[in-house]
mmCIF file of C-alpha atoms and ligand atoms in Angstrom:
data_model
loop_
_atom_site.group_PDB
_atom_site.id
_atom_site.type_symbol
_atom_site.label_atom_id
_atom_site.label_comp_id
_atom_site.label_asym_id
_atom_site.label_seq_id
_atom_site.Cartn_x
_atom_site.Cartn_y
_atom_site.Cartn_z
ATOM 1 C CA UNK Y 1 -17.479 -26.982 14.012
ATOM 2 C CA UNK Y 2 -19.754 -26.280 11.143
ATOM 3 C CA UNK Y 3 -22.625 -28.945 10.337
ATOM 4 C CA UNK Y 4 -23.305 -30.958 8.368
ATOM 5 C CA UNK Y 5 -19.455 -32.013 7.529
ATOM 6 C CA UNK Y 6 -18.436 -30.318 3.882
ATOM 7 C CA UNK Y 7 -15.939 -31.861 1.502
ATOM 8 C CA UNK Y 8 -12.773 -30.689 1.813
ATOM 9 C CA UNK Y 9 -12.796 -28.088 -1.232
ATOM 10 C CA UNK Y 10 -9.834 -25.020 -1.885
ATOM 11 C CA UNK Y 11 -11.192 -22.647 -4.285
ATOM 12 C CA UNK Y 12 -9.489 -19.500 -5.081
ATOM 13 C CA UNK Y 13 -9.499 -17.301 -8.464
ATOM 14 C CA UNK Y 14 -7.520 -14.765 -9.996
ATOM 15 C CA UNK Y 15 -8.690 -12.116 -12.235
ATOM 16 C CA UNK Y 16 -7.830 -12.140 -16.265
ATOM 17 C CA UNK Y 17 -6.500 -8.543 -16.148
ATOM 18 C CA UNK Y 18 -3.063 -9.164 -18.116
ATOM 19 C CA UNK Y 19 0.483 -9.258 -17.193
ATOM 20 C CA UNK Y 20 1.138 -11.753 -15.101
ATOM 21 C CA UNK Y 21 4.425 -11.590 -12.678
ATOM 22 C CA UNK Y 22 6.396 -13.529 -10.629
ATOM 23 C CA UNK Y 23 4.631 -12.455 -8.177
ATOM 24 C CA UNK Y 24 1.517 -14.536 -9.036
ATOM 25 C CA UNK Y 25 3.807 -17.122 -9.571
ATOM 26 C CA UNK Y 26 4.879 -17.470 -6.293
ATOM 27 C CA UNK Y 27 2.263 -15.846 -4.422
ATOM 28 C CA UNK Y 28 -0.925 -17.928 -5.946
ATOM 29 C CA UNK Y 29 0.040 -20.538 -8.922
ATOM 30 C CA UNK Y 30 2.522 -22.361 -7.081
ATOM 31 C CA UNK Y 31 0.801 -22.776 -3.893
ATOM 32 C CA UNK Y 32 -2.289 -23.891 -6.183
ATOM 33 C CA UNK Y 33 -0.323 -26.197 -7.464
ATOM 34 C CA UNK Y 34 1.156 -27.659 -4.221
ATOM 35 C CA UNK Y 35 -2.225 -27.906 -3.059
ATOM 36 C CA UNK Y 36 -3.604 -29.849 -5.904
ATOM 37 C CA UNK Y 37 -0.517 -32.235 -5.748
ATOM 38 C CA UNK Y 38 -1.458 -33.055 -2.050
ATOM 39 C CA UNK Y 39 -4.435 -34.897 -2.654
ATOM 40 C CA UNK Y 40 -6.194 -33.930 0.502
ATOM 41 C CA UNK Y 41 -8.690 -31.699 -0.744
ATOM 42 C CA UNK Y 42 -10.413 -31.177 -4.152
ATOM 43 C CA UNK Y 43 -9.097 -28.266 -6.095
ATOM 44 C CA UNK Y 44 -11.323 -25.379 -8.051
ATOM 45 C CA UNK Y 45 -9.030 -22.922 -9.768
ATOM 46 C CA UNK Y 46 -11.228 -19.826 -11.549
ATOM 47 C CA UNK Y 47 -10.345 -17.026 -14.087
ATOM 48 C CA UNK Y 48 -12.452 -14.878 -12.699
ATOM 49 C CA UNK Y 49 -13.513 -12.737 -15.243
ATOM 50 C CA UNK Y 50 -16.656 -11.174 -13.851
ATOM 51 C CA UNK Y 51 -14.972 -9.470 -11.285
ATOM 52 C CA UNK Y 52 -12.565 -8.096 -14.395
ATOM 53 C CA UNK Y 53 -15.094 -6.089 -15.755
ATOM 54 C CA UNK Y 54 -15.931 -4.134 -12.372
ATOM 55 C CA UNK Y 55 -13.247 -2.078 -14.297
ATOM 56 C CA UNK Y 56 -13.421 -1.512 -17.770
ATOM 57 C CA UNK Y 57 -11.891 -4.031 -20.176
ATOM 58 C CA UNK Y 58 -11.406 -3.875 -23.959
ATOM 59 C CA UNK Y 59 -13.333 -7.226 -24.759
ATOM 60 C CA UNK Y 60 -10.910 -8.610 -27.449
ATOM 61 C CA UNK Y 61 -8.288 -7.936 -24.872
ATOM 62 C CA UNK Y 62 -10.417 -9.751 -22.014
ATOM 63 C CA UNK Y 63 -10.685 -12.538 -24.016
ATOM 64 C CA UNK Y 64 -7.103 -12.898 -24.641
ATOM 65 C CA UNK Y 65 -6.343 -12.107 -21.138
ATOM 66 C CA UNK Y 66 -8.270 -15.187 -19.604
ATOM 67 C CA UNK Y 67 -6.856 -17.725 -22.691
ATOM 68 C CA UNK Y 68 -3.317 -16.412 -21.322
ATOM 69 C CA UNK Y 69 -4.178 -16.887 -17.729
ATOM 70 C CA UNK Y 70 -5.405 -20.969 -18.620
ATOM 71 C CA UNK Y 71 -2.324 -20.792 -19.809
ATOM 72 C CA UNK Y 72 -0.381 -19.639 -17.144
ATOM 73 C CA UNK Y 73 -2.112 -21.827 -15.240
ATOM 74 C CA UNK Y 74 -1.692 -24.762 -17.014
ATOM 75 C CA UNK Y 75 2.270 -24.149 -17.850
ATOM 76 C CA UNK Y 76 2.853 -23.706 -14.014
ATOM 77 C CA UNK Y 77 1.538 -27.080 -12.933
ATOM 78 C CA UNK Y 78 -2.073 -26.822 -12.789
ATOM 79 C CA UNK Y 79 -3.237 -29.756 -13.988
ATOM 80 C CA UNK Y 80 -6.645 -29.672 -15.747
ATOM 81 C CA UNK Y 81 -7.616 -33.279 -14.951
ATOM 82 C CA UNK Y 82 -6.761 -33.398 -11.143
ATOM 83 C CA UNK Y 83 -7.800 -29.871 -10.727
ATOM 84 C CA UNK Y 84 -11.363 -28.197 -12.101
ATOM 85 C CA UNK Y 85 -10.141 -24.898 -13.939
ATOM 86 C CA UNK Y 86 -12.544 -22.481 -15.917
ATOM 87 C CA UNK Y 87 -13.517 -18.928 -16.425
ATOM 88 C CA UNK Y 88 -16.520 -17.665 -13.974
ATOM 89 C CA UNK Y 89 -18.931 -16.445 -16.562
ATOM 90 C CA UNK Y 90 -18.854 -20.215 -17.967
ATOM 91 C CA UNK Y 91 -20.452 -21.172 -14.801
ATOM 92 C CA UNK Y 92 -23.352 -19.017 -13.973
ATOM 93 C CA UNK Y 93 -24.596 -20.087 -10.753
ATOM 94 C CA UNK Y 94 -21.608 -17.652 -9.426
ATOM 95 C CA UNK Y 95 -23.721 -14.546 -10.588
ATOM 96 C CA UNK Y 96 -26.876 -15.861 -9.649
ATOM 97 C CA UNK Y 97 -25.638 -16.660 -6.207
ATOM 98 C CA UNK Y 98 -24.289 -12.980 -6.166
ATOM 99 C CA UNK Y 99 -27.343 -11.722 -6.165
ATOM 100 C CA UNK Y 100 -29.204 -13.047 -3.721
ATOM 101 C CA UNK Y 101 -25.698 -12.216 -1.566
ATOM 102 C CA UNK Y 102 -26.550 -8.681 -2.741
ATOM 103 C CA UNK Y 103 -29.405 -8.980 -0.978
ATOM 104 C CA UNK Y 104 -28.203 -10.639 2.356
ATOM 105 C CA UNK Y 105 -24.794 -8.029 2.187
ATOM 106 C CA UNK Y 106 -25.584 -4.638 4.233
ATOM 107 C CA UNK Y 107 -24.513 -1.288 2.098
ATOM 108 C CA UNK Y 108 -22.215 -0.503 5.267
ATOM 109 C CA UNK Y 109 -20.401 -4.007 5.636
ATOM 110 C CA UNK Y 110 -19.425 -3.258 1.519
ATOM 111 C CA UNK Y 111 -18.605 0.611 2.400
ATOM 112 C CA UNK Y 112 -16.014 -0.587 4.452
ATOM 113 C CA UNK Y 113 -13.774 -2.555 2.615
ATOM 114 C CA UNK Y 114 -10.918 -1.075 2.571
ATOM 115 C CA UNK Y 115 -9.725 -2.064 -1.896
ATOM 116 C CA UNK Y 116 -13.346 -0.550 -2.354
ATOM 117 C CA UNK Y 117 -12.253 2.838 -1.101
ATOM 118 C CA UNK Y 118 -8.549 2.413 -2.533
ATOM 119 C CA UNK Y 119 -9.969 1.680 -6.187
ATOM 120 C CA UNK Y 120 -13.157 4.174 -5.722
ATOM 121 C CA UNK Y 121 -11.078 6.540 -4.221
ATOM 122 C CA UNK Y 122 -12.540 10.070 -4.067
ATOM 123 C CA UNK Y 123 -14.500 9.243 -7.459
ATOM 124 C CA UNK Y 124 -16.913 6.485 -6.517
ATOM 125 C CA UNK Y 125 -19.712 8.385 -7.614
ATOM 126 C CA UNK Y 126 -18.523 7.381 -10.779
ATOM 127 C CA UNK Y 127 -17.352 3.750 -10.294
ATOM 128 C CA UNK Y 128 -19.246 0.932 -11.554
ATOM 129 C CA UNK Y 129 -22.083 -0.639 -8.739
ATOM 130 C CA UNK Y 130 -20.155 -3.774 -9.854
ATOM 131 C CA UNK Y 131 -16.818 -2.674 -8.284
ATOM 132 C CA UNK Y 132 -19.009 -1.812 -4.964
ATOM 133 C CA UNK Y 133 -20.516 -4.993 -5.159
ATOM 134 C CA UNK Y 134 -17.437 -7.345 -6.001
ATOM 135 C CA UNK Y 135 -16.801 -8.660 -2.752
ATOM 136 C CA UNK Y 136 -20.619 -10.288 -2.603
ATOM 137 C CA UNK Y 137 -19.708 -11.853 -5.841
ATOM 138 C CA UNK Y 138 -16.361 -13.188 -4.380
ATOM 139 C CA UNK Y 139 -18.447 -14.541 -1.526
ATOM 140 C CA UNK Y 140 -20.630 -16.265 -4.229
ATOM 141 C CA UNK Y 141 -17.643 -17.976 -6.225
ATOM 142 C CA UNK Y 142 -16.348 -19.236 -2.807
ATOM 143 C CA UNK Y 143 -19.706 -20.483 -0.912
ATOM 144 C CA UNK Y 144 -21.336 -21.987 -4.348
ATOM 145 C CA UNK Y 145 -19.072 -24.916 -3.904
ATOM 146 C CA UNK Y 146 -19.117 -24.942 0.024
ATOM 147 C CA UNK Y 147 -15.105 -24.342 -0.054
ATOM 148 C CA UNK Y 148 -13.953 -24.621 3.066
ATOM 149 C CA UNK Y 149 -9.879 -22.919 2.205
ATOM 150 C CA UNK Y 150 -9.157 -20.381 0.182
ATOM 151 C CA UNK Y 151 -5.833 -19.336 -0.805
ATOM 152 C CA UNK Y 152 -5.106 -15.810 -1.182
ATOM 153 C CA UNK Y 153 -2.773 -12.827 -0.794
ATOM 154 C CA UNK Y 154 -2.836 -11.030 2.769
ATOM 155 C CA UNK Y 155 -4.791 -8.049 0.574
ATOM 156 C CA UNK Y 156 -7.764 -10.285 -0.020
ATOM 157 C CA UNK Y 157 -8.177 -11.091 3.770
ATOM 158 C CA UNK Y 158 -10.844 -8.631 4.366
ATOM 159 C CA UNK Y 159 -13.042 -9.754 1.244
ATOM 160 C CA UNK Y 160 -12.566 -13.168 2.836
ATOM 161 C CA UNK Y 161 -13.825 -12.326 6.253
ATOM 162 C CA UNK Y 162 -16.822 -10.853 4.539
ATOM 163 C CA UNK Y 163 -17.761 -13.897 3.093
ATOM 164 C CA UNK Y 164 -17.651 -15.529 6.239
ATOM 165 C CA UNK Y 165 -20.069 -12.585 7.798
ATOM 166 C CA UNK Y 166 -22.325 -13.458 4.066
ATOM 167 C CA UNK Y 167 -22.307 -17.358 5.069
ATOM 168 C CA UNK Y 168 -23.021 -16.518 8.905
ATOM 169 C CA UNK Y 169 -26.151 -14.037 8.398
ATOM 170 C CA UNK Y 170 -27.714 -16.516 5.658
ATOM 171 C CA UNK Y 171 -27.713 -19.422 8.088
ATOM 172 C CA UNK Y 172 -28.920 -17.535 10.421
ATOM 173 C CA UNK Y 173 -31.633 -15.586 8.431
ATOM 174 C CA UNK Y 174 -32.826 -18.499 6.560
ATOM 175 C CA UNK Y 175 -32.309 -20.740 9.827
ATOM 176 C CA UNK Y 176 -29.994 -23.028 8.377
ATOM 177 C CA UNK Y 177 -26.900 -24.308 8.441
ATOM 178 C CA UNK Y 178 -26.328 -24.532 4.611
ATOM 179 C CA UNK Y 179 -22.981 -22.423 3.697
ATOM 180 C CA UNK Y 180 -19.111 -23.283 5.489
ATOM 181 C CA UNK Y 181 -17.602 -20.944 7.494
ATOM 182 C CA UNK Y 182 -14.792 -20.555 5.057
ATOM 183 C CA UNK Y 183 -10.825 -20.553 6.464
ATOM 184 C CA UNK Y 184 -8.612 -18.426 4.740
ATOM 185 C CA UNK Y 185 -4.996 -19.742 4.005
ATOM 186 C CA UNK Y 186 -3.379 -16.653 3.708
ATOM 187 C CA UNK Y 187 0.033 -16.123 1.877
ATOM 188 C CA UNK Y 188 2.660 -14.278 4.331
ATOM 189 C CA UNK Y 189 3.892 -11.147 3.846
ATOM 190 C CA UNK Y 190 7.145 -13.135 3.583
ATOM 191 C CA UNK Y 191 6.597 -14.845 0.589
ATOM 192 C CA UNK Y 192 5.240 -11.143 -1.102
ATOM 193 C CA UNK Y 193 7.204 -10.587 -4.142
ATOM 194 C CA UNK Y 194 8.234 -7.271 -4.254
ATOM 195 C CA UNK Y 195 9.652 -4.658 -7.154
ATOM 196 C CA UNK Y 196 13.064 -5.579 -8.603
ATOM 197 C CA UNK Y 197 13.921 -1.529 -8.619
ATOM 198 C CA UNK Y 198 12.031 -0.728 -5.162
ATOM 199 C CA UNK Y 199 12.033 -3.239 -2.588
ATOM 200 C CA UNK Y 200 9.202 -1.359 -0.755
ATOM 201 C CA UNK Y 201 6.397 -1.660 -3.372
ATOM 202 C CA UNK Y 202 4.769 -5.062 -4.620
ATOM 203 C CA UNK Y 203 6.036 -6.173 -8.026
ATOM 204 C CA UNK Y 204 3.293 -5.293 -9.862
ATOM 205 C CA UNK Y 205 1.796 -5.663 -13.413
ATOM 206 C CA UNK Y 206 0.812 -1.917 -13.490
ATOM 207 C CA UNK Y 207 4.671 -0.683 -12.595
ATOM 208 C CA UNK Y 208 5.329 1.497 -15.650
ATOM 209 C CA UNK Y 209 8.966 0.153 -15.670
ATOM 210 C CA UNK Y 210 9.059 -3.307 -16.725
ATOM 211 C CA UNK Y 211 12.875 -4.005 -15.680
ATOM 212 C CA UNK Y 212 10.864 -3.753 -12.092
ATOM 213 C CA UNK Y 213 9.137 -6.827 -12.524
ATOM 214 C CA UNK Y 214 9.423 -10.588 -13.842
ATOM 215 C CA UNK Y 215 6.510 -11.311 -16.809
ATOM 216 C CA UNK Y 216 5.557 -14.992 -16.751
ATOM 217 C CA UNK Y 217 5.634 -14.285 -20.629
ATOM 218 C CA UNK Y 218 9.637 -13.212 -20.104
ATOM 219 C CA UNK Y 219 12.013 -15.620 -22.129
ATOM 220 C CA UNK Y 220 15.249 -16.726 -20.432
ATOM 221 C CA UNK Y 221 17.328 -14.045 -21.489
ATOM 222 C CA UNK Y 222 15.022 -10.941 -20.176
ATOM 223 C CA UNK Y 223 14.752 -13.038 -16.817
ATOM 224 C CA UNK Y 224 18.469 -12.733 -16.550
ATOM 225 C CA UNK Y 225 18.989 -9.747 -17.152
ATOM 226 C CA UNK Y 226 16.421 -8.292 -15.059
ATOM 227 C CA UNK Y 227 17.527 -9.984 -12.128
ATOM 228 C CA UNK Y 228 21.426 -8.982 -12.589
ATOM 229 C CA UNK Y 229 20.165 -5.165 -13.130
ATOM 230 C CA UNK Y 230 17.945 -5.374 -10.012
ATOM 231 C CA UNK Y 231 17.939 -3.066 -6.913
ATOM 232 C CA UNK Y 232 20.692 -4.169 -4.532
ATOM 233 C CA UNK Y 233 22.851 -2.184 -1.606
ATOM 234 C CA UNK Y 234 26.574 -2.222 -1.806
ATOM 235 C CA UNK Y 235 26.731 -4.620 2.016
ATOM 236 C CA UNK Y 236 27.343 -8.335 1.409
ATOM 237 C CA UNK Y 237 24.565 -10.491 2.315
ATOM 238 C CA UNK Y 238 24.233 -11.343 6.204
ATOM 239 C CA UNK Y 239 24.642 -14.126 8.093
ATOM 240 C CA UNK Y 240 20.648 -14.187 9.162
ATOM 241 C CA UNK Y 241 17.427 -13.617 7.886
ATOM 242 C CA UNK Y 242 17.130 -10.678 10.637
ATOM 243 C CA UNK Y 243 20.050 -8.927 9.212
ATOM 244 C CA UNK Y 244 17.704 -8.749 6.183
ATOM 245 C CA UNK Y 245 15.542 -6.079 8.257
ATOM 246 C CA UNK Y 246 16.258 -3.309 7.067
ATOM 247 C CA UNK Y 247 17.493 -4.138 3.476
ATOM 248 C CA UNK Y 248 13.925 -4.228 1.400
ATOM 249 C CA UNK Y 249 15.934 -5.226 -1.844
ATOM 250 C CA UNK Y 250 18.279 -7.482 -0.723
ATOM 251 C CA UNK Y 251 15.060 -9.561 1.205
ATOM 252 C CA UNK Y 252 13.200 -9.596 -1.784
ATOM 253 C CA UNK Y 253 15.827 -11.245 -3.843
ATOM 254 C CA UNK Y 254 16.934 -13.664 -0.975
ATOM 255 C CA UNK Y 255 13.083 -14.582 -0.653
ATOM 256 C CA UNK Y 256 12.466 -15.237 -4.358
ATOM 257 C CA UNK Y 257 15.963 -17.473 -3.952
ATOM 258 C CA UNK Y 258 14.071 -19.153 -1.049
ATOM 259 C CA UNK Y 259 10.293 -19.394 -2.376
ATOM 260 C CA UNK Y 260 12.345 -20.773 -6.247
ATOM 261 C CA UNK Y 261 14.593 -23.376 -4.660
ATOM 262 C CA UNK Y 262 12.095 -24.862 -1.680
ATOM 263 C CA UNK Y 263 14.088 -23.895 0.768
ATOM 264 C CA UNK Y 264 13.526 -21.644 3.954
ATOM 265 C CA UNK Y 265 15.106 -17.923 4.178
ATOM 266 C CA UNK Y 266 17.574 -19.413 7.029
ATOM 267 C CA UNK Y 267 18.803 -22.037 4.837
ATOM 268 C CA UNK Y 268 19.583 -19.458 2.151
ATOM 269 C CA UNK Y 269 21.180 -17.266 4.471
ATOM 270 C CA UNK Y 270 23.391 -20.260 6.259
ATOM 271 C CA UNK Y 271 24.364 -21.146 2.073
ATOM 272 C CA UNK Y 272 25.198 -17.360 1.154
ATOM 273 C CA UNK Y 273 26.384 -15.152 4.098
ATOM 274 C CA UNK Y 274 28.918 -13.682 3.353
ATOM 275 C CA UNK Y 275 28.583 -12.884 -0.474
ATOM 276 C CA UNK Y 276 28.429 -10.192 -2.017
ATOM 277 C CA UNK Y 277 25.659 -9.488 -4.649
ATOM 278 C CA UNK Y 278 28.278 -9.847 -7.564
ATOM 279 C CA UNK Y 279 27.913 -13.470 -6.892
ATOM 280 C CA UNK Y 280 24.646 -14.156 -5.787
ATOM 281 C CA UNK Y 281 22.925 -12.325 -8.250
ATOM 282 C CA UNK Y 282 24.073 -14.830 -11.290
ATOM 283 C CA UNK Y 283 22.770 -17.793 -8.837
ATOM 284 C CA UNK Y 284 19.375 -16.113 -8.460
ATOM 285 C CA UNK Y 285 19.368 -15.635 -12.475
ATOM 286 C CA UNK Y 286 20.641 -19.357 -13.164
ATOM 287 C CA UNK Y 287 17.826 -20.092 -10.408
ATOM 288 C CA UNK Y 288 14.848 -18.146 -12.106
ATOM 289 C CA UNK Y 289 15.727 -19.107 -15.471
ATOM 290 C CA UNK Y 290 15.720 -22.765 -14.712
ATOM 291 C CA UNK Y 291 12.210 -22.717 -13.036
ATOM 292 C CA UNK Y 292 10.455 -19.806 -15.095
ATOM 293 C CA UNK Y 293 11.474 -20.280 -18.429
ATOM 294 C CA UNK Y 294 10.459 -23.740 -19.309
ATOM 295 C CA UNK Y 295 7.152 -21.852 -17.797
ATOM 296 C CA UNK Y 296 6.956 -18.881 -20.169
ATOM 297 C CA UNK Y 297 7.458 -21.476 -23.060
ATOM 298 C CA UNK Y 298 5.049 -23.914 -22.641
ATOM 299 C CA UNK Y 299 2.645 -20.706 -22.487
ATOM 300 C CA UNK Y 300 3.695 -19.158 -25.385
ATOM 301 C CA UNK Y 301 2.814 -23.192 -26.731
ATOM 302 C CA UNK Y 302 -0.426 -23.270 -25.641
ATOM 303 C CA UNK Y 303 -1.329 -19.497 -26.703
ATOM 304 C CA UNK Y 304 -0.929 -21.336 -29.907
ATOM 305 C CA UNK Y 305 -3.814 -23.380 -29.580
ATOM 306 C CA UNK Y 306 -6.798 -21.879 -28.549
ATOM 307 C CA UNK Y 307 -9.212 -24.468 -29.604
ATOM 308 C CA UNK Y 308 -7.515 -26.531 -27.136
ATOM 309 C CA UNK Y 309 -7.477 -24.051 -24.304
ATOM 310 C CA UNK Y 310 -10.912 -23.194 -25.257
ATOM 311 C CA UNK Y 311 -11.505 -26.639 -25.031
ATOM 312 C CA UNK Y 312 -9.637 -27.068 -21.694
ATOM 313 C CA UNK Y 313 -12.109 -24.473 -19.988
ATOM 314 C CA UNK Y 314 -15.058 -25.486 -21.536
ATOM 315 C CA UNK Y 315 -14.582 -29.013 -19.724
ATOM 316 C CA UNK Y 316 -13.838 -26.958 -16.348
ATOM 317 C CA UNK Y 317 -17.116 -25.373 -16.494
ATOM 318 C CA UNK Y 318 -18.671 -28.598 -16.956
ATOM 319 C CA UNK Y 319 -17.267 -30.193 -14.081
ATOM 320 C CA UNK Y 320 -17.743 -27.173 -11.952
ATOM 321 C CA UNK Y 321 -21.511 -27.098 -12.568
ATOM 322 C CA UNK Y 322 -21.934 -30.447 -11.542
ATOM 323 C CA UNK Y 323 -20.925 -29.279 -8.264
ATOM 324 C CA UNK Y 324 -22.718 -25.718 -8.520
ATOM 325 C CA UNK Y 325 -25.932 -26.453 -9.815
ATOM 326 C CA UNK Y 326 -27.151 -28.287 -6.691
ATOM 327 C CA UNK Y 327 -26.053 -25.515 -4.142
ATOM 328 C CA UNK Y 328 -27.319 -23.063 -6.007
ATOM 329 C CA UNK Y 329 -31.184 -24.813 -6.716
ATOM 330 C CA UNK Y 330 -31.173 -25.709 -2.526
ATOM 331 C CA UNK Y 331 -29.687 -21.649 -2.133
ATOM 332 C CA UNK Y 332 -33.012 -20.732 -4.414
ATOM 333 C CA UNK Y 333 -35.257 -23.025 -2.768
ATOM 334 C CA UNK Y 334 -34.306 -22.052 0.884
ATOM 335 C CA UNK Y 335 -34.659 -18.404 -0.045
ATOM 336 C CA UNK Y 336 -37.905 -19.636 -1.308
ATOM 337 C CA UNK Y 337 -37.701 -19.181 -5.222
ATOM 338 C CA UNK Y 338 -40.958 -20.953 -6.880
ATOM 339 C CA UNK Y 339 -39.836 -23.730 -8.980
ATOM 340 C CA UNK Y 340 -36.474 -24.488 -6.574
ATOM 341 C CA UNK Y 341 -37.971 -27.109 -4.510
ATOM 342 C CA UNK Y 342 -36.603 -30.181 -4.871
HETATM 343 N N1 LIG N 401 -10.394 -10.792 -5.458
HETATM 344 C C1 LIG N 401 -9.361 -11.755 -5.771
HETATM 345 C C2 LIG N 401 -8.069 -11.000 -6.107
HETATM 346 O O1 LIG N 401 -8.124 -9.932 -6.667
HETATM 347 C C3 LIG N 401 -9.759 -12.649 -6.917
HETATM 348 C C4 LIG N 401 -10.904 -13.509 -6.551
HETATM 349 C C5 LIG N 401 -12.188 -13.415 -7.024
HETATM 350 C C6 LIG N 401 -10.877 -14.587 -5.636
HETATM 351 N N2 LIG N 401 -12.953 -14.386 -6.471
HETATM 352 C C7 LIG N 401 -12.202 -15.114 -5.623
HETATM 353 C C8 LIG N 401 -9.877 -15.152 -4.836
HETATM 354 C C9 LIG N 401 -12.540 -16.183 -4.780
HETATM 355 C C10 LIG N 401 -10.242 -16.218 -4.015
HETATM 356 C C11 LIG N 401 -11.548 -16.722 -3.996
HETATM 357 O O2 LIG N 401 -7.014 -11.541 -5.859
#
C-alpha cells in the first residue's frame, strides 16, 4: 500500500478533437457519470485540450470543440456541482508538472509507446515534440491531484502504466513517497463500441462514412435510421452471448442493447434469442432514441449559451486549482525550485 493514505480521487480526460460518438458515450461519459453518482470517490472530469494540439487544430475550431465537449458532458449526466469539470489549459499546474515529468521520463520509456509510433508512424521526424511527449503530460494531469483511478479505454492502458513508472522513479529519485501509484479502471473490450457498417473496426469520429457511427449531436430521427441501416448477417440472433463469437455486427448491436438498457449481454440474449434482426433492430432504435436524444438536445441547448458554459468551466478550473496548486508548490519544492518551500 502506498503512504501516506490519498483521497479517493478518479480523474480521467478526454480530448476536444470534435465529433463525439456513441462510443464515448458508452465507453467514457457514462461510466463518468456512474462514478460521480456513487459518492465514493471525488470526481475530476478534464477537456483536455493541451494534449489536442500535439496535432494541429484550427483554433476557432478548438475552441468550439471543448464548449461542445462541456456540453456533452454536461447533457450526459455530468454534473458540474458534484463533479469538478474544466479544460486543462485553465489549470496550469498540469503543464508545469509536465515538465519536470519531462525531465524524470527516459527518451526510451516514451519511444515505446505503442499510439506514439501508430500516430508518428514512419514520419516522426516531422511530428510535433508535443505528440512524443504527451504521455508525460497525461502523467501530469493524473498525479497533480494524487488520483488514485482512472477510467479509460483498454488503448490508454499503456500511457497509464507509464504514469505509474513517472510516480515510481520520482519517489524514488527524490526519496519520497509523494505521488499514488495510480490503478487503472479499464473499460472492456466488451463494452467497445464498434462501426455500425464494420463490426471489426471501432466506431470512430474519423470514419469517412457517417451512417457508420452514432454523433452525440444526431437528432432522433438520424439515430433511427442509422441503426435500422446498420451492418447485420441474415442468422437470427442466438440463444447465448458465445453464439455471438463470430458475428462482429450482430455483438456490437446486442452490446450497445446491453450497455443502453443496464442490462448484461446474457440477459439480452435470454430476452431476444430467437429473433431475427427485422425485429430487434426497431427495439435497439426505440432504445437509442430514448436514451440519446434527450442527450443530443440538451447539447444543442447549451451550445446556445456559451457565457454559461464558459462560465461552467471557468468555476471547474477554480475548484481544480484549489486542489493543484498545493501538489504542484510541494512537487517544486521537493525537486528543489527556489521560492517553493513552504
Ligand atoms: N489520452 C487520453 C485519450 O486519448 C486522454 C487523456 C489525457 C486522459 N489525459 C488523461 C485520460 C488523463 C485519462 C487521464 O483517451
Amino acid at each position: 500500500m502506498t503512504e501516506p493514505a490519498f483521497t479517493p480521487r478518479v480523474f480521467s480526460g478526454i480530448q476536444p478533437s470534435g465529433g463525439l460518438t456513441l462510443g464515448n458515450y458508452l465507453g467514457a461519459l457514462k461510466r463518468f457519470v456512474t462514478m460521480q453518482d456513487e459518492g465514493s470517490h471525488e470526481t475530476v472530469y478534464c477537456m483536455v485540450d493541451l494534449h489536442a494540439i500535439t496535432v494541429w487544430q484550427d483554433p476557432e475550431t478548438l475552441r468550439r470543440n471543448t464548449r461542445e465537449l462541456c456540453a456533452g458532458f454536461i447533457a450526459s449526466g455530468v454534473d458540474p456541482e458534484k463533479s469538478i469539470l474544466f479544460n486543462q489549459s485553465a489549470v496550469p499546474e498540469h503543464a508545469q508538472l509536465a515538465w519536470i515529468f519531462n525531465c524524470v521520463a527516459r527518451m526510451g520509456w516514451m519511444g515505446r509507446m505503442t499510439q506514439w509510433k501508430d500516430k508518428a508512424g514512419k514520419n516522426a521526424e516531422n511530428a510535433s515534440l508535443g505528440l512524443f511527449g504527451y504521455p508525460a503530460l497525461m502523467a501530469a494531469d493524473i498525479l497533480v491531484y494524487h488520483a488514485t483511478h482512472v477510467p479509460v479505454g483498454e488503448d490508454q492502458k499503456q500511457h497509464l502504466e507509464l504514469t505509474r513508472d513517472i510516480a515510481a522513479k520520482f519517489n524514488h529519485d527524490y526519496k519520497v513517497d509523494f505521488f499514488p501509484i495510480t490503478e487503472p479502471v479499464i473499460e472492456g473490450a466488451a463494452t467497445r463500441v464498434m462501426s455500425l457498417r464494420d463490426g471489426s473496426k471501432k466506431m470512430s469520429k474519423s470514419d469517412p462514412s457517417d451512417a457508420s457511427r452514432i454523433n452525440m449531436t444526431d437528432d432522433a430521427d438520424a439515430i433511427a435510421r442509422k441503426i435500422r441501416k446498420a451492418k447485420t448477417d441474415p442468422e437470427p440472433l442466438p440463444d447465448s452471448a458465445e453464439g455471438l463469437a463470430d458475428r462482429p455486427e450482430a455483438r456490437n448491436l446486442v452490446n450497445i442493447y446491453a450497455s443502453l438498457s443496464e442490462k448484461t449481454v446474457d440477459q439480452v440474449m435470454a430476452e431476444v434469442a430467437g429473433q431475427q434482426f427485422g425485429l430487434f433492430k426497431p427495439m435497439l432504435a426505440d432504445l437509442a432514441v430514448e436514451k440519446l436524444a434527450p442527450i443530443s438536445t440538451e447539447m444543442a441547448r447549451l451550445m446556445e449559451d456559451q457565457a454559461e458554459i464558459d462560465k461552467i468551466l471557468a468555476r471547474g478550473a477554480e475548484r481544480a486549482r484549489e486542489i493543484t496548486a498545493p501538489i504542484l508548490a510541494k512537487a517544486y519544492e521537493i525537486v528543489g525550485m527556489v521560492g517553493a518551500e513552504g
